[in-house]
Coordinates of N, CA and C in Angstrom, one line a residue:
M73 N -7.1 -32.1 3.5 CA -7.2 -31.4 4.5 C -6.4 -31.5 5.8
L74 N -6.0 -30.6 6.1 CA -4.9 -30.3 7.0 C -5.1 -31.1 8.3
D75 N -4.0 -31.6 9.3 CA -4.2 -32.7 10.1 C -4.2 -31.2 11.2
V76 N -5.0 -30.5 11.4 CA -4.9 -29.7 12.5 C -5.6 -29.7 13.4
H77 N -5.8 -29.7 14.6 CA -6.9 -30.0 15.8 C -7.8 -28.8 15.9
P78 N -9.4 -28.5 15.7 CA -10.3 -27.1 15.5 C -9.6 -26.3 16.5
S79 N -9.0 -26.9 17.6 CA -9.3 -25.6 19.3 C -7.4 -24.8 18.6
G80 N -6.6 -25.4 18.1 CA -5.6 -25.0 17.7 C -5.8 -24.1 16.0
F81 N -6.8 -24.2 15.6 CA -6.6 -23.7 14.6 C -7.4 -22.2 14.6
Y82 N -8.7 -22.4 16.1 CA -9.7 -21.3 16.2 C -8.3 -20.6 17.9
A83 N -7.5 -21.1 18.0 CA -6.9 -20.3 18.7 C -6.0 -19.7 17.9
W84 N -5.3 -19.9 17.1 CA -4.5 -19.3 16.0 C -5.4 -18.0 15.4
L85 N -6.2 -18.2 14.7 CA -7.4 -17.0 14.1 C -7.9 -15.4 15.3
Q86 N -7.4 -16.1 16.5 CA -7.3 -14.9 17.5 C -6.4 -14.5 17.9
Q87 N -4.9 -15.1 17.7 CA -3.9 -14.1 18.2 C -4.1 -12.7 17.4
P88 N -3.7 -11.8 17.5 CA -3.6 -10.3 17.2 C -2.3 -10.3 16.1
H89 N -2.6 -9.4 15.2 CA -2.1 -9.0 14.1 C -0.4 -8.7 14.5
S90 N 0.0 -9.2 13.9 CA 1.7 -8.6 13.9 C 1.7 -7.1 13.7
Q91 N 3.2 -6.8 14.1 CA 3.6 -5.2 14.3 C 3.5 -4.7 13.0
R92 N 4.2 -5.7 11.5 CA 4.4 -5.5 10.6 C 3.1 -5.4 10.0
H93 N 1.9 -5.9 10.4 CA 0.8 -5.6 9.3 C -0.6 -4.8 9.8
Q94 N -0.1 -4.2 11.0 CA -0.5 -3.5 11.5 C 0.2 -1.9 10.7
A95 N 1.3 -2.2 10.9 CA 2.0 -1.1 10.3 C 1.7 -0.6 8.6
D96 N 1.4 -2.2 8.0 CA 0.9 -1.7 6.6 C -0.3 -1.5 6.7
L97 N -1.4 -1.8 7.6 CA -2.8 -1.0 7.9 C -2.8 0.6 7.5
R98 N -1.6 0.9 8.1 CA -1.6 2.4 8.9 C -1.1 3.0 7.6
L99 N -0.1 2.7 6.9 CA 0.5 3.0 5.6 C -0.3 3.3 4.4
T100 N -1.1 1.8 4.3 CA -2.2 2.1 3.3 C -3.1 3.1 3.5
G101 N -3.9 3.4 4.5 CA -4.3 4.6 4.9 C -4.0 5.9 4.5
Q102 N -2.2 6.1 5.0 CA -1.9 7.6 4.6 C -1.7 7.4 3.2
I103 N -1.2 6.3 2.3 CA -0.6 6.0 1.0 C -2.4 6.7 0.2
K104 N -3.5 5.9 0.2 CA -4.6 6.3 0.2 C -5.1 7.9 -0.2
Q105 N -4.8 8.1 1.4 CA -4.6 9.9 2.1 C -4.1 11.0 0.7
F106 N -2.8 10.6 0.1 CA -1.8 11.0 -0.2 C -2.1 11.1 -1.8
W107 N -3.0 10.2 -2.2 CA -2.9 9.2 -3.4 C -4.3 10.1 -4.0
L108 N -5.6 10.1 -3.3 CA -6.7 11.3 -3.4 C -5.9 12.9 -3.4
E109 N -5.4 13.2 -2.5 CA -5.2 14.7 -2.6 C -4.2 15.1 -3.9
S110 N -3.8 13.8 -4.6 CA -2.8 14.5 -6.0 C -4.2 14.0 -6.8
G111 N -5.2 14.1 -6.2 CA -6.3 13.8 -7.9 C -6.1 12.4 -8.3
C112 N -5.5 11.3 -7.6 CA -5.7 10.0 -8.2 C -4.5 9.9 -9.0
V113 N -3.2 10.6 -9.1 CA -2.5 10.8 -10.3 C -0.8 10.5 -9.8
Y114 N -0.5 10.6 -8.4 CA 0.7 10.2 -7.9 C 0.8 8.5 -8.0
G115 N 2.0 8.4 -8.3 CA 2.6 7.1 -8.4 C 3.3 6.3 -7.4
Y116 N 3.9 5.7 -7.4 CA 4.8 5.1 -6.1 C 6.0 6.3 -5.4
R117 N 6.6 6.4 -6.6 CA 7.7 6.9 -6.2 C 7.5 8.4 -5.5
K118 N 6.6 9.0 -5.9 CA 6.3 10.5 -5.3 C 5.3 10.2 -4.0
I119 N 4.5 9.6 -4.1 CA 3.6 8.5 -2.7 C 4.4 8.5 -1.6
H120 N 5.9 7.8 -1.9 CA 6.9 7.9 -1.3 C 7.5 9.2 -0.6
L121 N 8.2 9.8 -1.4 CA 8.5 11.4 -1.1 C 7.4 11.7 -0.5
D122 N 6.3 11.6 -0.5 CA 5.0 12.5 0.8 C 5.2 11.7 1.8
L123 N 5.4 10.4 2.0 CA 5.7 9.7 3.2 C 6.8 10.1 4.0
R124 N 7.7 10.2 2.9 CA 9.0 10.5 3.9 C 9.2 11.9 4.5
D125 N 8.4 13.1 3.7 CA 8.5 14.4 4.1 C 6.9 14.3 4.9
S126 N 6.1 13.5 5.6 CA 5.3 13.0 6.7 C 5.9 12.6 8.3
G127 N 7.4 12.3 7.9 CA 8.2 11.7 8.8 C 8.2 10.0 8.5
Q128 N 7.0 9.2 7.8 CA 6.9 7.7 8.0 C 8.4 7.6 7.0
Q129 N 8.8 6.2 7.7 CA 10.2 5.8 7.3 C 9.4 4.5 6.5
C130 N 10.1 4.6 5.4 CA 9.9 2.9 4.5 C 10.1 3.1 3.1
G131 N 10.5 2.1 2.7 CA 11.0 1.7 1.4 C 10.3 1.9 0.0
V132 N 10.9 2.3 -1.1 CA 9.7 2.3 -2.1 C 9.3 1.5 -2.4
N133 N 9.6 0.4 -2.5 CA 9.5 -1.0 -2.6 C 8.0 -1.3 -1.6
R134 N 8.1 -1.4 -0.6 CA 7.2 -1.4 0.1 C 5.9 -0.7 -0.4
V135 N 6.3 0.5 -1.0 CA 5.1 1.6 -0.9 C 4.5 0.9 -2.1
W136 N 5.2 0.7 -3.0 CA 4.8 -0.3 -4.5 C 4.0 -1.4 -4.4
R137 N 4.4 -2.0 -3.3 CA 3.7 -3.3 -2.8 C 2.5 -2.9 -2.1
L138 N 2.6 -2.3 -1.0 CA 0.9 -2.1 -0.8 C 0.0 -1.5 -1.5
M139 N 0.7 -0.1 -2.6 CA -0.3 0.1 -3.7 C -0.5 -0.7 -4.8
K140 N 0.2 -1.9 -5.0 CA -0.4 -2.9 -5.9 C -1.5 -3.6 -5.2
R141 N -1.4 -4.1 -3.8 CA -1.7 -4.9 -3.1 C -3.5 -4.1 -3.0
V142 N -3.4 -2.7 -2.8 CA -4.9 -2.4 -2.8 C -5.2 -1.9 -4.2
G143 N -4.9 -2.0 -5.3 CA -5.1 -1.4 -6.6 C -4.8 0.1 -6.9
I144 N -3.8 0.8 -6.5 CA -3.6 2.2 -6.7 C -2.8 2.1 -7.5
K145 N -2.9 3.0 -8.5 CA -2.2 3.2 -9.7 C -2.2 4.2 -9.9
G146 N -0.5 5.0 -10.5 CA -0.5 6.4 -10.8 C -1.1 6.6 -11.9
S147 N -1.4 7.5 -12.3 CA -1.8 8.3 -13.8 C -0.6 8.9 -14.9
S148 N -0.2 8.4 -15.6 CA 0.9 8.8 -16.3 C 0.5 10.1 -17.7
Q149 N 1.1 10.8 -17.9 CA 0.3 12.4 -18.4 C 0.0 11.7 -20.0
K150 N -0.9 11.5 -21.1 CA -1.0 11.5 -22.2 C -0.5 12.5 -23.0
T151 N 0.5 12.0 -24.2 CA 1.0 12.7 -24.7 C 0.2 12.7 -26.1
E152 N -0.2 14.1 -27.4 CA -0.5 13.6 -28.7 C 0.3 12.9 -29.3
N153 N 0.0 12.2 -30.7 CA 0.6 11.7 -31.5 C 0.6 13.0 -32.6
K154 N 1.6 13.7 -33.0 CA 1.5 14.7 -34.0 C 2.0 14.2 -35.3
A155 N 1.1 14.6 -36.4 CA 1.2 14.2 -37.4 C 2.9 14.5 -38.0
R156 N 3.4 13.4 -38.7 CA 4.8 13.8 -39.1 C 4.6 14.9 -40.5

């Protein structure tokens, strides 16, 4: 058990979310939108390009992290194995 006073814990709960957290929530919504518009096919690289084209500035790794957090994956094209 942590030695934290209950009033301190509840005061901590009432603090507003950080700017980074709010930006992540906004970006996650846009990522989901672009992913659904692509037919659930685009991966983090193409989603990053879409975000950049729409004027959002964020890194590829951040897009990857947010997509992983919400469970979004790109779909790779399936290839047939031809008989030799």
